[in-house]
PDB file of C-alpha atoms in Angstrom:
ATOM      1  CA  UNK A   1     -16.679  13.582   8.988  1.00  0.00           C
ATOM      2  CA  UNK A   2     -16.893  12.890   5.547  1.00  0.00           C
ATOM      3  CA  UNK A   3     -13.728  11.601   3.829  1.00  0.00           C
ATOM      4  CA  UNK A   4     -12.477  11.226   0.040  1.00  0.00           C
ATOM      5  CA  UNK A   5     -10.419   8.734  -1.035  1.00  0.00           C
ATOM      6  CA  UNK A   6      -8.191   9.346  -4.107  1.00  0.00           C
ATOM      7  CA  UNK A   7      -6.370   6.600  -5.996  1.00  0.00           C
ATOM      8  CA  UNK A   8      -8.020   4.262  -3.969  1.00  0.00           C
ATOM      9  CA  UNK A   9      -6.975   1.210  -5.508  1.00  0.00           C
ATOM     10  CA  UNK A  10      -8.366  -1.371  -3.761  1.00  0.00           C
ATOM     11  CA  UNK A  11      -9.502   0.133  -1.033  1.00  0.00           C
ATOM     12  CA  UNK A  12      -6.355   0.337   1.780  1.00  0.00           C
ATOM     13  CA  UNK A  13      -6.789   3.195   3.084  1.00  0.00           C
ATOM     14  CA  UNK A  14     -10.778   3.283   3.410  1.00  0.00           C
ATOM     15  CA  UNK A  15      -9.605  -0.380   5.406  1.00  0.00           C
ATOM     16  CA  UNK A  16      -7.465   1.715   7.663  1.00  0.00           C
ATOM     17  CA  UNK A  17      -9.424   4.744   8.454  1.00  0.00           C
ATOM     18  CA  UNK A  18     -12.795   2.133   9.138  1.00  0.00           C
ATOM     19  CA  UNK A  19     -10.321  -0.104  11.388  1.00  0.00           C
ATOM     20  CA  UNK A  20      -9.341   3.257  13.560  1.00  0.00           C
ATOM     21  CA  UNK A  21     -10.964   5.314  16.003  1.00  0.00           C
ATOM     22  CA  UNK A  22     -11.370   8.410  13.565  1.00  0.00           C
ATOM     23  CA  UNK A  23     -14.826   9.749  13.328  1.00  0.00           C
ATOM     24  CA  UNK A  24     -15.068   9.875   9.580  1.00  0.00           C
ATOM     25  CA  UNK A  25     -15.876   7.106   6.783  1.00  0.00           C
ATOM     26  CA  UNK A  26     -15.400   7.350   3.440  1.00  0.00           C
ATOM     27  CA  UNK A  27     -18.139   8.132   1.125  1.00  0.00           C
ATOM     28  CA  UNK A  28     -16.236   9.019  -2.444  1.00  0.00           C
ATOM     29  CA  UNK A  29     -13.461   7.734  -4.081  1.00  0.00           C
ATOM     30  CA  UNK A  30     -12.096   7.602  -6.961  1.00  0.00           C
ATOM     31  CA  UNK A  31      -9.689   5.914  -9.501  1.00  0.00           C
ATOM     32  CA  UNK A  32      -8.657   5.080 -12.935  1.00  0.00           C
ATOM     33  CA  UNK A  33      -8.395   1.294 -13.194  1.00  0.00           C
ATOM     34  CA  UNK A  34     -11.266  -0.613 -14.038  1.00  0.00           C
ATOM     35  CA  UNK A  35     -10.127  -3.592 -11.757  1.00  0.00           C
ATOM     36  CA  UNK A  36      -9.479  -1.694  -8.712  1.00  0.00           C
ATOM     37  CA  UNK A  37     -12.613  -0.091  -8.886  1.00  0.00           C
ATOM     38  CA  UNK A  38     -14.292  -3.456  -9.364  1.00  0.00           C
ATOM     39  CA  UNK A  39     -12.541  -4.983  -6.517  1.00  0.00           C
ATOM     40  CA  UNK A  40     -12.974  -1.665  -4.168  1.00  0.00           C
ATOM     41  CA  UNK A  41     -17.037  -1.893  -4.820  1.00  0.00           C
ATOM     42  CA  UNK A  42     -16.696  -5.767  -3.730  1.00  0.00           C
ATOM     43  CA  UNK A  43     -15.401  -5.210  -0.951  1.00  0.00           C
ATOM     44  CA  UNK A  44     -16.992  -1.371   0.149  1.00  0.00           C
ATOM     45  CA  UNK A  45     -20.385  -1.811  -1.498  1.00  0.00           C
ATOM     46  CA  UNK A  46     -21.629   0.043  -4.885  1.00  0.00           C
ATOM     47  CA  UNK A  47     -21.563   3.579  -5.867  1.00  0.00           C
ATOM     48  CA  UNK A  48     -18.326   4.791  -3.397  1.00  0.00           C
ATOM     49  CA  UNK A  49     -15.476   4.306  -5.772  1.00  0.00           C
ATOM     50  CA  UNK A  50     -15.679   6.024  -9.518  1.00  0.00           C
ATOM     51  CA  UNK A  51     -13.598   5.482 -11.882  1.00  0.00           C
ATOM     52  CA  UNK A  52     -12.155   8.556 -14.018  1.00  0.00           C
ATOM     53  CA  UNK A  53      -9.366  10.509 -14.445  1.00  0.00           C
ATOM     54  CA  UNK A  54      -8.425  12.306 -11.445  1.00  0.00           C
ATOM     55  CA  UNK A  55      -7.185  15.188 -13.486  1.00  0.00           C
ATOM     56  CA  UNK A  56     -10.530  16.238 -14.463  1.00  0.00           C
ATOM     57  CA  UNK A  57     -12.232  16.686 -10.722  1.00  0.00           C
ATOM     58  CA  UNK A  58     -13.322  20.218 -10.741  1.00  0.00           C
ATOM     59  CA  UNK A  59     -13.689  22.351  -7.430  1.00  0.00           C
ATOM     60  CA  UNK A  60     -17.096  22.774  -7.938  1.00  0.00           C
ATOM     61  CA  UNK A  61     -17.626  18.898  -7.843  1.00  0.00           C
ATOM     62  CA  UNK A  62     -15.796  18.369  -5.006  1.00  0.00           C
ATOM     63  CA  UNK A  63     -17.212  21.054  -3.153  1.00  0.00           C
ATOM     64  CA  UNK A  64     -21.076  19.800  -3.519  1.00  0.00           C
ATOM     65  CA  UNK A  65     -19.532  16.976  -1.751  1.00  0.00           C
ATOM     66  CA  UNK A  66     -17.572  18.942   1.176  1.00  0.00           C
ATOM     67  CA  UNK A  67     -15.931  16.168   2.701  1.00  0.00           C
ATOM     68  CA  UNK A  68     -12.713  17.230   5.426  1.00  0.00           C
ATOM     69  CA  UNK A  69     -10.659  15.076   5.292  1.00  0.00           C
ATOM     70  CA  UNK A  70      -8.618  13.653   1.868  1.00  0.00           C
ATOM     71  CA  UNK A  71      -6.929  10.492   1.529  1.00  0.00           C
ATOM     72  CA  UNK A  72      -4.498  10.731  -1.420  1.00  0.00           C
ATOM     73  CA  UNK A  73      -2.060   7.346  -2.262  1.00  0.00           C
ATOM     74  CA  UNK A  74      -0.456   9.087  -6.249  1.00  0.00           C
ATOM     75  CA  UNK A  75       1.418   7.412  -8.485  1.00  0.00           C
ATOM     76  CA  UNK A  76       4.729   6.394  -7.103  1.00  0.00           C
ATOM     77  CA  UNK A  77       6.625   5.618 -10.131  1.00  0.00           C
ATOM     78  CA  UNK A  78       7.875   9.354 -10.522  1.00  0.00           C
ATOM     79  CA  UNK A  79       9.666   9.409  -7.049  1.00  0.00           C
ATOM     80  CA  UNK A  80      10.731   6.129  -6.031  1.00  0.00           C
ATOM     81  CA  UNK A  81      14.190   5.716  -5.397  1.00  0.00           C
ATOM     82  CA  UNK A  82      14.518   1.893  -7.143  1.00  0.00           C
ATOM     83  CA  UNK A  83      14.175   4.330 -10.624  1.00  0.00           C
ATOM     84  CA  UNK A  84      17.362   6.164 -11.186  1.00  0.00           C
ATOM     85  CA  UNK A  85      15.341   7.800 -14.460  1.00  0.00           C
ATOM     86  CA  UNK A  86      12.426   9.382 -12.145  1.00  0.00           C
ATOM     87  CA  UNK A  87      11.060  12.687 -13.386  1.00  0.00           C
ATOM     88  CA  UNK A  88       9.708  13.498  -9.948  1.00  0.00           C
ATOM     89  CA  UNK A  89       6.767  16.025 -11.210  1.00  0.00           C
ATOM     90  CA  UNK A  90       7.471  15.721 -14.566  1.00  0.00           C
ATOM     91  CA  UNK A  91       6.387  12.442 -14.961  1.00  0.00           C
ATOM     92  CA  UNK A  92       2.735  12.373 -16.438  1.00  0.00           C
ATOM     93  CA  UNK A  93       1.939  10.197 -13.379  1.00  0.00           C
ATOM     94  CA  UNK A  94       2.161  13.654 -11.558  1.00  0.00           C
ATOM     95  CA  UNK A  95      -0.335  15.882 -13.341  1.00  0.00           C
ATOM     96  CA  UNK A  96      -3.374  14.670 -11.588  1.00  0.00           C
ATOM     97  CA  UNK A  97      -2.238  14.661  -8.109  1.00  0.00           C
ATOM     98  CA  UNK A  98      -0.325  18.785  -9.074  1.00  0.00           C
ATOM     99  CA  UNK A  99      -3.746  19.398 -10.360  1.00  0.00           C
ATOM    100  CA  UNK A 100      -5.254  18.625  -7.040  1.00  0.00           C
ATOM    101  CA  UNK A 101      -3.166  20.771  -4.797  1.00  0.00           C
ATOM    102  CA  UNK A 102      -2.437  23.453  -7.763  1.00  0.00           C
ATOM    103  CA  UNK A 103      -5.931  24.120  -9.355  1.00  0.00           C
ATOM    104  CA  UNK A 104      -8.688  22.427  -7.117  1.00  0.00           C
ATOM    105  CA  UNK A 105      -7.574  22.788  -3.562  1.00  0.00           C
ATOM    106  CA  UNK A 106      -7.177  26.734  -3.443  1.00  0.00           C
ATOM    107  CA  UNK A 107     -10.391  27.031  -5.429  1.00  0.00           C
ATOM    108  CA  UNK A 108     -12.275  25.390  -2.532  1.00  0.00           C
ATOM    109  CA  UNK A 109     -10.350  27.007   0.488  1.00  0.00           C
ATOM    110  CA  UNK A 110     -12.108  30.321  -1.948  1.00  0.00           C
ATOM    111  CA  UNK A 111     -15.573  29.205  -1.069  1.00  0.00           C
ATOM    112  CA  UNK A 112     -14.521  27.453   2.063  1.00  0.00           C
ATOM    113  CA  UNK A 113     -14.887  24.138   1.208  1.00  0.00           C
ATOM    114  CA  UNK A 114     -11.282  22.576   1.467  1.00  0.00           C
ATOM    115  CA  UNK A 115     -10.912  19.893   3.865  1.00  0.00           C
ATOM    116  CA  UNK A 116      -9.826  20.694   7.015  1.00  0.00           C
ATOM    117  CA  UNK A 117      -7.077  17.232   7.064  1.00  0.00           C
ATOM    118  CA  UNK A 118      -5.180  15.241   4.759  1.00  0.00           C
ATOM    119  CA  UNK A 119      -3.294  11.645   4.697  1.00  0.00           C
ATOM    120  CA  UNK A 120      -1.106  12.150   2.018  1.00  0.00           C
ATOM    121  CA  UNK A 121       0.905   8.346   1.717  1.00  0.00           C
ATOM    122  CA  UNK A 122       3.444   7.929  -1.086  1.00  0.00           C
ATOM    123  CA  UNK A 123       7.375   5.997  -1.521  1.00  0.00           C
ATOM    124  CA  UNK A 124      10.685   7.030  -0.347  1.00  0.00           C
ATOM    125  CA  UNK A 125      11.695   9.998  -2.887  1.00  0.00           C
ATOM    126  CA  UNK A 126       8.670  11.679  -2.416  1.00  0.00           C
ATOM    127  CA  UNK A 127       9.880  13.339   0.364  1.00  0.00           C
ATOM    128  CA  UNK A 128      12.602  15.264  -1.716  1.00  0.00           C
ATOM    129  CA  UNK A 129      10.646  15.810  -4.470  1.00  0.00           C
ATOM    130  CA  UNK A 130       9.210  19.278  -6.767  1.00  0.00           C
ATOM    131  CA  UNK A 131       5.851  18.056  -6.214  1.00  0.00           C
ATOM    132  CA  UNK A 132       5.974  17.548  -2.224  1.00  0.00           C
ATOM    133  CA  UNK A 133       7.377  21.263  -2.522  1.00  0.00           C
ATOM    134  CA  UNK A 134       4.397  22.469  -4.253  1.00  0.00           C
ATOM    135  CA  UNK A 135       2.058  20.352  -1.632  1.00  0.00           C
ATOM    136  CA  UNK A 136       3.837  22.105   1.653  1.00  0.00           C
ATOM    137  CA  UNK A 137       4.093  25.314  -0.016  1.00  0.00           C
ATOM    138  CA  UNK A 138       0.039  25.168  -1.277  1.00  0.00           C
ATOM    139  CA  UNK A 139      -1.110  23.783   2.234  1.00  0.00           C
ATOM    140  CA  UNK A 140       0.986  26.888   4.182  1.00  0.00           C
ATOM    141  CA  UNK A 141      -0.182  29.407   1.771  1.00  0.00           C
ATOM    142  CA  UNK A 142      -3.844  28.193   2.712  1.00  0.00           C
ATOM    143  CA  UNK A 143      -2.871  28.432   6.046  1.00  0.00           C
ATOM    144  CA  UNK A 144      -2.767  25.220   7.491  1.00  0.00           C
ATOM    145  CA  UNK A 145      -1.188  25.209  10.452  1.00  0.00           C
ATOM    146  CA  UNK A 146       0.185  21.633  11.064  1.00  0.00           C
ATOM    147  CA  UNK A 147       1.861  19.943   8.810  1.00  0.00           C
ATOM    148  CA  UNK A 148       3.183  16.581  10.276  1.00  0.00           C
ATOM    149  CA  UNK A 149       5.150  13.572   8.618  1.00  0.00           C
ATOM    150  CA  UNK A 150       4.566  10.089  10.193  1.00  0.00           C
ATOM    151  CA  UNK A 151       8.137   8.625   9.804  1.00  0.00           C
ATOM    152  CA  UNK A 152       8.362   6.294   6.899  1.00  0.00           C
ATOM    153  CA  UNK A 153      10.155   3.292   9.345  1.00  0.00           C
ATOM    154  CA  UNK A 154      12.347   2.800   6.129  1.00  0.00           C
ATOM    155  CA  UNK A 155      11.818   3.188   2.543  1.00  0.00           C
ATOM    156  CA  UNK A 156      10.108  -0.077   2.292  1.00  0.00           C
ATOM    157  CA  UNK A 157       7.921  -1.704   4.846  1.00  0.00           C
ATOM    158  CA  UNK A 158       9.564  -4.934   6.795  1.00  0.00           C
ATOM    159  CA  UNK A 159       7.952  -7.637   8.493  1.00  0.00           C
ATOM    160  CA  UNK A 160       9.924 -10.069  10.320  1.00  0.00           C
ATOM    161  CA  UNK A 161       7.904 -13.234  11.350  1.00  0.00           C
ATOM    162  CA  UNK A 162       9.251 -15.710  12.881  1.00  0.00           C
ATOM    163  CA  UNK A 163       8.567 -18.970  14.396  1.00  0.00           C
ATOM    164  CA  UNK A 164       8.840 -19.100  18.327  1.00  0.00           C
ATOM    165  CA  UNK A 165       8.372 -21.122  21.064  1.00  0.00           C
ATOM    166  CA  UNK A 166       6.227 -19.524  23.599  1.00  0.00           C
ATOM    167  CA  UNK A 167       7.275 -21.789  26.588  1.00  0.00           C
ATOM    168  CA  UNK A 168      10.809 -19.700  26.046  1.00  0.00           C
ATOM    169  CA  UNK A 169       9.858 -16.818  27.202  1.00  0.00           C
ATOM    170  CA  UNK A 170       5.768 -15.899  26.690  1.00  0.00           C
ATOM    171  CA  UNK A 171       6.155 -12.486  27.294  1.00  0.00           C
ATOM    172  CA  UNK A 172       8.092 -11.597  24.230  1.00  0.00           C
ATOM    173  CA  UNK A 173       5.340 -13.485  22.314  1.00  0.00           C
ATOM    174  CA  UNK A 174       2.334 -11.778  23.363  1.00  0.00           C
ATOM    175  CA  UNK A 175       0.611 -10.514  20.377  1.00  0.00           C
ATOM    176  CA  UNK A 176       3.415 -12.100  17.994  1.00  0.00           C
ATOM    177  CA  UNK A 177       1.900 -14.284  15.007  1.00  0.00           C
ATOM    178  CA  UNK A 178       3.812 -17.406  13.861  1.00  0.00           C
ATOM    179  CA  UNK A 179       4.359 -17.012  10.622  1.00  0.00           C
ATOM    180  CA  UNK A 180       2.354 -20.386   9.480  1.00  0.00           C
ATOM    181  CA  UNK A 181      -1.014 -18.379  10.789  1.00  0.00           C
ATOM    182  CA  UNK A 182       0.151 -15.509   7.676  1.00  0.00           C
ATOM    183  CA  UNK A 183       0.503 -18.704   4.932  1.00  0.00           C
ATOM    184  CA  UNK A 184      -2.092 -20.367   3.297  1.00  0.00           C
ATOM    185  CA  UNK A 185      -2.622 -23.751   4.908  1.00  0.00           C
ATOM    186  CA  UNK A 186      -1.199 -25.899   1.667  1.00  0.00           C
ATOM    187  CA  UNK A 187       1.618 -24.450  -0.914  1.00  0.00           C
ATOM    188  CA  UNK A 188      -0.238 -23.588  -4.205  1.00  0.00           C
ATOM    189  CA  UNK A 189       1.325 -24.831  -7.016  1.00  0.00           C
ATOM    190  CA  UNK A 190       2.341 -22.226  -9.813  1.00  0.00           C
ATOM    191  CA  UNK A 191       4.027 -20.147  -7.156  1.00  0.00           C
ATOM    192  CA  UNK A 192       8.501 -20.987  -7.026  1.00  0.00           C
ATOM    193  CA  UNK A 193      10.027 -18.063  -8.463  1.00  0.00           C
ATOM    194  CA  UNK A 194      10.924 -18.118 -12.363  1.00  0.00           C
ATOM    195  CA  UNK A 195      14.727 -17.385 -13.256  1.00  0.00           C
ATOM    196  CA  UNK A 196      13.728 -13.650 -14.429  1.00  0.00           C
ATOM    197  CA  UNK A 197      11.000 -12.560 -12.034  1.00  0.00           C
ATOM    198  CA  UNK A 198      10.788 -10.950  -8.998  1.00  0.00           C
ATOM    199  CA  UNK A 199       8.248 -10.049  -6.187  1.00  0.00           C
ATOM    200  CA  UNK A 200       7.503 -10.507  -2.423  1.00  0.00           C
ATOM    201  CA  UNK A 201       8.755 -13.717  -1.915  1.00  0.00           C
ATOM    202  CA  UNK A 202       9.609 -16.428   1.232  1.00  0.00           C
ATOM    203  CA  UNK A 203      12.195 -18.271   2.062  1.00  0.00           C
ATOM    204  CA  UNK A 204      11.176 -22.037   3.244  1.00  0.00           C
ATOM    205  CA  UNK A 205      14.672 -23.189   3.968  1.00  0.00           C
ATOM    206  CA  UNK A 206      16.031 -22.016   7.058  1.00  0.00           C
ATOM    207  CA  UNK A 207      18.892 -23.769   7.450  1.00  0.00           C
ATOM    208  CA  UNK A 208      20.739 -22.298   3.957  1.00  0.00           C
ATOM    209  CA  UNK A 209      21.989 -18.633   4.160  1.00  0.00           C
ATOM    210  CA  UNK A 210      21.741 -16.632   0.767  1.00  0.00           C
ATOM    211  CA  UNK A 211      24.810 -14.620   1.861  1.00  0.00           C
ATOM    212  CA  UNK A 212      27.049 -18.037   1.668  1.00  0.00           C
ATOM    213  CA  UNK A 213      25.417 -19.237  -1.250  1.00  0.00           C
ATOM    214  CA  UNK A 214      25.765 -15.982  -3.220  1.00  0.00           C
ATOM    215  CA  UNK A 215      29.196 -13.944  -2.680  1.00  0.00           C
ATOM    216  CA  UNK A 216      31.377 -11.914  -4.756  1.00  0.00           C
ATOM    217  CA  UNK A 217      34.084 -14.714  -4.386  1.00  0.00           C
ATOM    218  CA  UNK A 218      32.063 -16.986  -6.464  1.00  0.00           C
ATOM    219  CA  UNK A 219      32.792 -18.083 -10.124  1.00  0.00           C
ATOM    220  CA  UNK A 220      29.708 -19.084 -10.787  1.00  0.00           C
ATOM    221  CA  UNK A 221      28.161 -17.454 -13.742  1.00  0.00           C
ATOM    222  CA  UNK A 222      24.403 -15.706 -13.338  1.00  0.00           C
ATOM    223  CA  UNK A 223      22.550 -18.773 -14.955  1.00  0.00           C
ATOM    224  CA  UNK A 224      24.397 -20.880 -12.521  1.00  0.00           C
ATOM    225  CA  UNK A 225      23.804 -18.272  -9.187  1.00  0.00           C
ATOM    226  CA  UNK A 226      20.012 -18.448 -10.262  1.00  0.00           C
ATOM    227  CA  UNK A 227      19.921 -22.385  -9.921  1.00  0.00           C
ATOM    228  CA  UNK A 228      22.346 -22.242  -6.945  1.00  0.00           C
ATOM    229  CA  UNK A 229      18.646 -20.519  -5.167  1.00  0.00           C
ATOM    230  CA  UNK A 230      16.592 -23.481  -5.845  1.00  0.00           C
ATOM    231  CA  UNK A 231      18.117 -24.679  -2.452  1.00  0.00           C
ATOM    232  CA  UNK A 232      16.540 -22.102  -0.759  1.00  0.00           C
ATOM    233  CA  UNK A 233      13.079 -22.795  -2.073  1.00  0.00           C
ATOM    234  CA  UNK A 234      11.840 -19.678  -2.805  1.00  0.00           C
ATOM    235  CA  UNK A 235       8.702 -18.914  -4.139  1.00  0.00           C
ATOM    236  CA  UNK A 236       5.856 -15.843  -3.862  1.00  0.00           C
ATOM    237  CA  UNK A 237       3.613 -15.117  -0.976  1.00  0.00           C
ATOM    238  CA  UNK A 238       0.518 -15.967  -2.575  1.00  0.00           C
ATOM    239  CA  UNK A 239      -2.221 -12.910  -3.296  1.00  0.00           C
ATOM    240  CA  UNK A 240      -4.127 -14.202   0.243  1.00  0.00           C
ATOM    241  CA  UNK A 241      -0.986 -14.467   2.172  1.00  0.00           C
ATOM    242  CA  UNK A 242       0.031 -11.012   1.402  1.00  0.00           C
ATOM    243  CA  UNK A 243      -3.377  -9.503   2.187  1.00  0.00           C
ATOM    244  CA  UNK A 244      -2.486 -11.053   5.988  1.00  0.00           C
ATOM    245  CA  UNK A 245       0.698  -9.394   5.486  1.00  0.00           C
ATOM    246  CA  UNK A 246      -0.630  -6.111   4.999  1.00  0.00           C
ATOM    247  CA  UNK A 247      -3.939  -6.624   7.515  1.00  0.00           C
ATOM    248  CA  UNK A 248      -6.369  -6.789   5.121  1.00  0.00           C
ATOM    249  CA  UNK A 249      -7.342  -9.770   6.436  1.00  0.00           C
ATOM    250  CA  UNK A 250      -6.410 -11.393   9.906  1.00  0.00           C
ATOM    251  CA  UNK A 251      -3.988 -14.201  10.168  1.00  0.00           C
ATOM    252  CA  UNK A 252      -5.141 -17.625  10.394  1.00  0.00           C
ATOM    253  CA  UNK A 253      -5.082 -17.563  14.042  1.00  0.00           C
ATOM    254  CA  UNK A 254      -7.391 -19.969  16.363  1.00  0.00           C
ATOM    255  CA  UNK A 255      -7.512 -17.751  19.007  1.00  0.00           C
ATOM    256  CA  UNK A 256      -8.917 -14.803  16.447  1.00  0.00           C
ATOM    257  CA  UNK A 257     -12.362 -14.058  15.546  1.00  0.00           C
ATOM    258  CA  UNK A 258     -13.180 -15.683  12.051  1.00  0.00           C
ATOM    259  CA  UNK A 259     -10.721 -14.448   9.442  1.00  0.00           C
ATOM    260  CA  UNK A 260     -12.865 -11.417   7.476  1.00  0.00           C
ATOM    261  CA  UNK A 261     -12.931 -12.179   4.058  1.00  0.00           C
ATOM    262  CA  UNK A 262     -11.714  -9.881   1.150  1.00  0.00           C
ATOM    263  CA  UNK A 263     -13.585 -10.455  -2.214  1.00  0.00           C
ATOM    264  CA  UNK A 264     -11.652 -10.799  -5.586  1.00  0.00           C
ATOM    265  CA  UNK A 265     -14.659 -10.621  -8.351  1.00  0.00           C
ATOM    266  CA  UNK A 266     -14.556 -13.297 -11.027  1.00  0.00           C
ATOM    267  CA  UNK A 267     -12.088 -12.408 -13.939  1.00  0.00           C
ATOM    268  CA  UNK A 268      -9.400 -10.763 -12.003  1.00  0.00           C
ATOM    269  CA  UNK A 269      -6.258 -12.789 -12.713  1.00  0.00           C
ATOM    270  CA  UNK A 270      -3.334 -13.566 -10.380  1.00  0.00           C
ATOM    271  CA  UNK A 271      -1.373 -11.246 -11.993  1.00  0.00           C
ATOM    272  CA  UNK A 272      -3.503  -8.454 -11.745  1.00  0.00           C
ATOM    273  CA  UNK A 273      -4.033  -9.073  -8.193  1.00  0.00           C
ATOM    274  CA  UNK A 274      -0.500  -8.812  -7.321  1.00  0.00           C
ATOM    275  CA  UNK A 275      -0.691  -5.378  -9.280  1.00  0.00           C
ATOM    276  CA  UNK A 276      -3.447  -4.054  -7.353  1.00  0.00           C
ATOM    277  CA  UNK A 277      -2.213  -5.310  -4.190  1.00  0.00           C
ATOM    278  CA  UNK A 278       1.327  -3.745  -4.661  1.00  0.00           C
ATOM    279  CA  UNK A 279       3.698  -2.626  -1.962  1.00  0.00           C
ATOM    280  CA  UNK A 280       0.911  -1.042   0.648  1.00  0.00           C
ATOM    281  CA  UNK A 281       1.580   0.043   3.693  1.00  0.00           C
ATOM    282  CA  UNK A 282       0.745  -2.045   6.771  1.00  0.00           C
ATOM    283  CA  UNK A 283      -3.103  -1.457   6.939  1.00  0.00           C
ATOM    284  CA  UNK A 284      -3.505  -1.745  11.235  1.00  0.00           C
ATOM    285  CA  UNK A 285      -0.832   0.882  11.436  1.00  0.00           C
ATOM    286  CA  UNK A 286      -1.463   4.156   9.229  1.00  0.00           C
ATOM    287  CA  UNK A 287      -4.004   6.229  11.327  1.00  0.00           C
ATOM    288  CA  UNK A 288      -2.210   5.152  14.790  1.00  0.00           C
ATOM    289  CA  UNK A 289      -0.074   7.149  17.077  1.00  0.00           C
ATOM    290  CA  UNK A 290       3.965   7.265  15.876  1.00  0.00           C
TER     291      UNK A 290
END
């Protein structure tokens, strides 16, 4: 089964369907960023991902490729919740993926050439949205008879690692990573958190509760809050650390075959990595069984 993968980034979903059972592989894809398109082809091989305006894919491109099944990761800045100002399908952001399901999908289903599944993976917001109106409206119209929502397990994806002893009690730690094998093996320098920034972060200090240290009852004043922190020692999950995170790459675990590697091309900054990384979903989980 051929497979399309649209706003592919840096390749997470092509990493999830190839790491599942599904017979189908990915064999376009497409995006808009220069980096993520140089990262995906490091990591995929040359000539899958494209980069260009998704907006201007046509119905009869697409259908000289006739894949079935369409993995689509839009924008998520017009839906998520954390913006109070989101324009939902008014946003810009929108027009491209509307365009999809609007203009080029019922095209194709016209010379039978729409795919036969999607994987349609997006924030919390989308759900309520104009534009996933438009999608379930489009797909029924077309006459697709199932269409079925893996629940989101939150608006935001947790992962609580933890460091255990296995002697307590081994079978509640079968399969559990400590969270060492998910950390580089020496902190990197450059990466305690600045007083206005903000990211995925870790807390070293177990033994200091933010709750205590930060209440309403305090008098402290914000500049004085922010240096209260430093006695948590806080800092960012480095770009490797959160690519075990999100199983792009395995942890650092003896008993595991040799960690695969993920390729970063020369020139792509830290910051840019964290940007193309973002908040994805947890890779070894998207095409299983709810």
């Amino acid at each position: 089964m051929k497979a399309l993968e649209f706003y592919s980034g840096i390749g997470g979903l092509h990493l999830a369907l190839s790491q599942s059972n599904a017979p189908a592989s990915v064999t376009h894809a497409f995006d808009w960023d220069q980096n993520a398109c140089e990262v995906y082809s490091a990591n995929f091989g040359p000539g899958i991902t494209k980069k260009m305006d998704i907006s201007t894919l046509t119905a009869s491109y697409l259908a000289q490729i006739n894949a079935s099944l369409w993995l689509l990761s839009p924008a998520c800045q017009p839906y998520t919740v954390l913006n109070p100002s989101a324009k939902g399908g008014l946003d810009p952001r929108a027009t491209s993926f509307l365009h999809l399901v609007q203009d080029v999908l019922p095209e194709l289903a016209r010379v039978d050439a729409h795919p036969t599944h999607f994987l349609v993976e997006n924030v919390g917001g989308f759900e309520n949205s104009s534009t996933r109106h438009v999608l379930v409206s489009t797909l029924r119209s077309l006459e697709y008879t199932t269409l079925r929502y893996i629940p989101g397990r939150g608006d935001a994806t947790w992962v609580d690692l933890r460091l255990v002893d296995p002697e307590s009690n081994p079978d509640d730690t079968d399969g559990i990573h400590e969270i060492r094998e998910y950390l580089d093996p020496e902190p990197v320098e450059g990466y305690g958190i600045p007083d206005k920034r903000s990211g995925s972060i870790l807390k070293m200090n177990e033994e200091q509760d933010v709750v205590h240290l930060i209440s309403p009852q305090s008098s402290s004043t914000s500049a004085d809050a922010v240096r209260t922190l430093d006695t948590l020692r806080l800092q960012y999950f480095s770009p490797e650390e959160l690519l075990r995170l999100f199983s792009f790459t395995l942890p650092r675990s003896s008993s595991d075959p040799p960690e695969q590697t993920f390729i970063w091309p020369e020139g792509i900054s830290r910051k840019t990595k964290y940007l193309l990384i973002g908040n994805i979903n947890l890779i070894q989980y998207l095409f299983e069984e709810p």
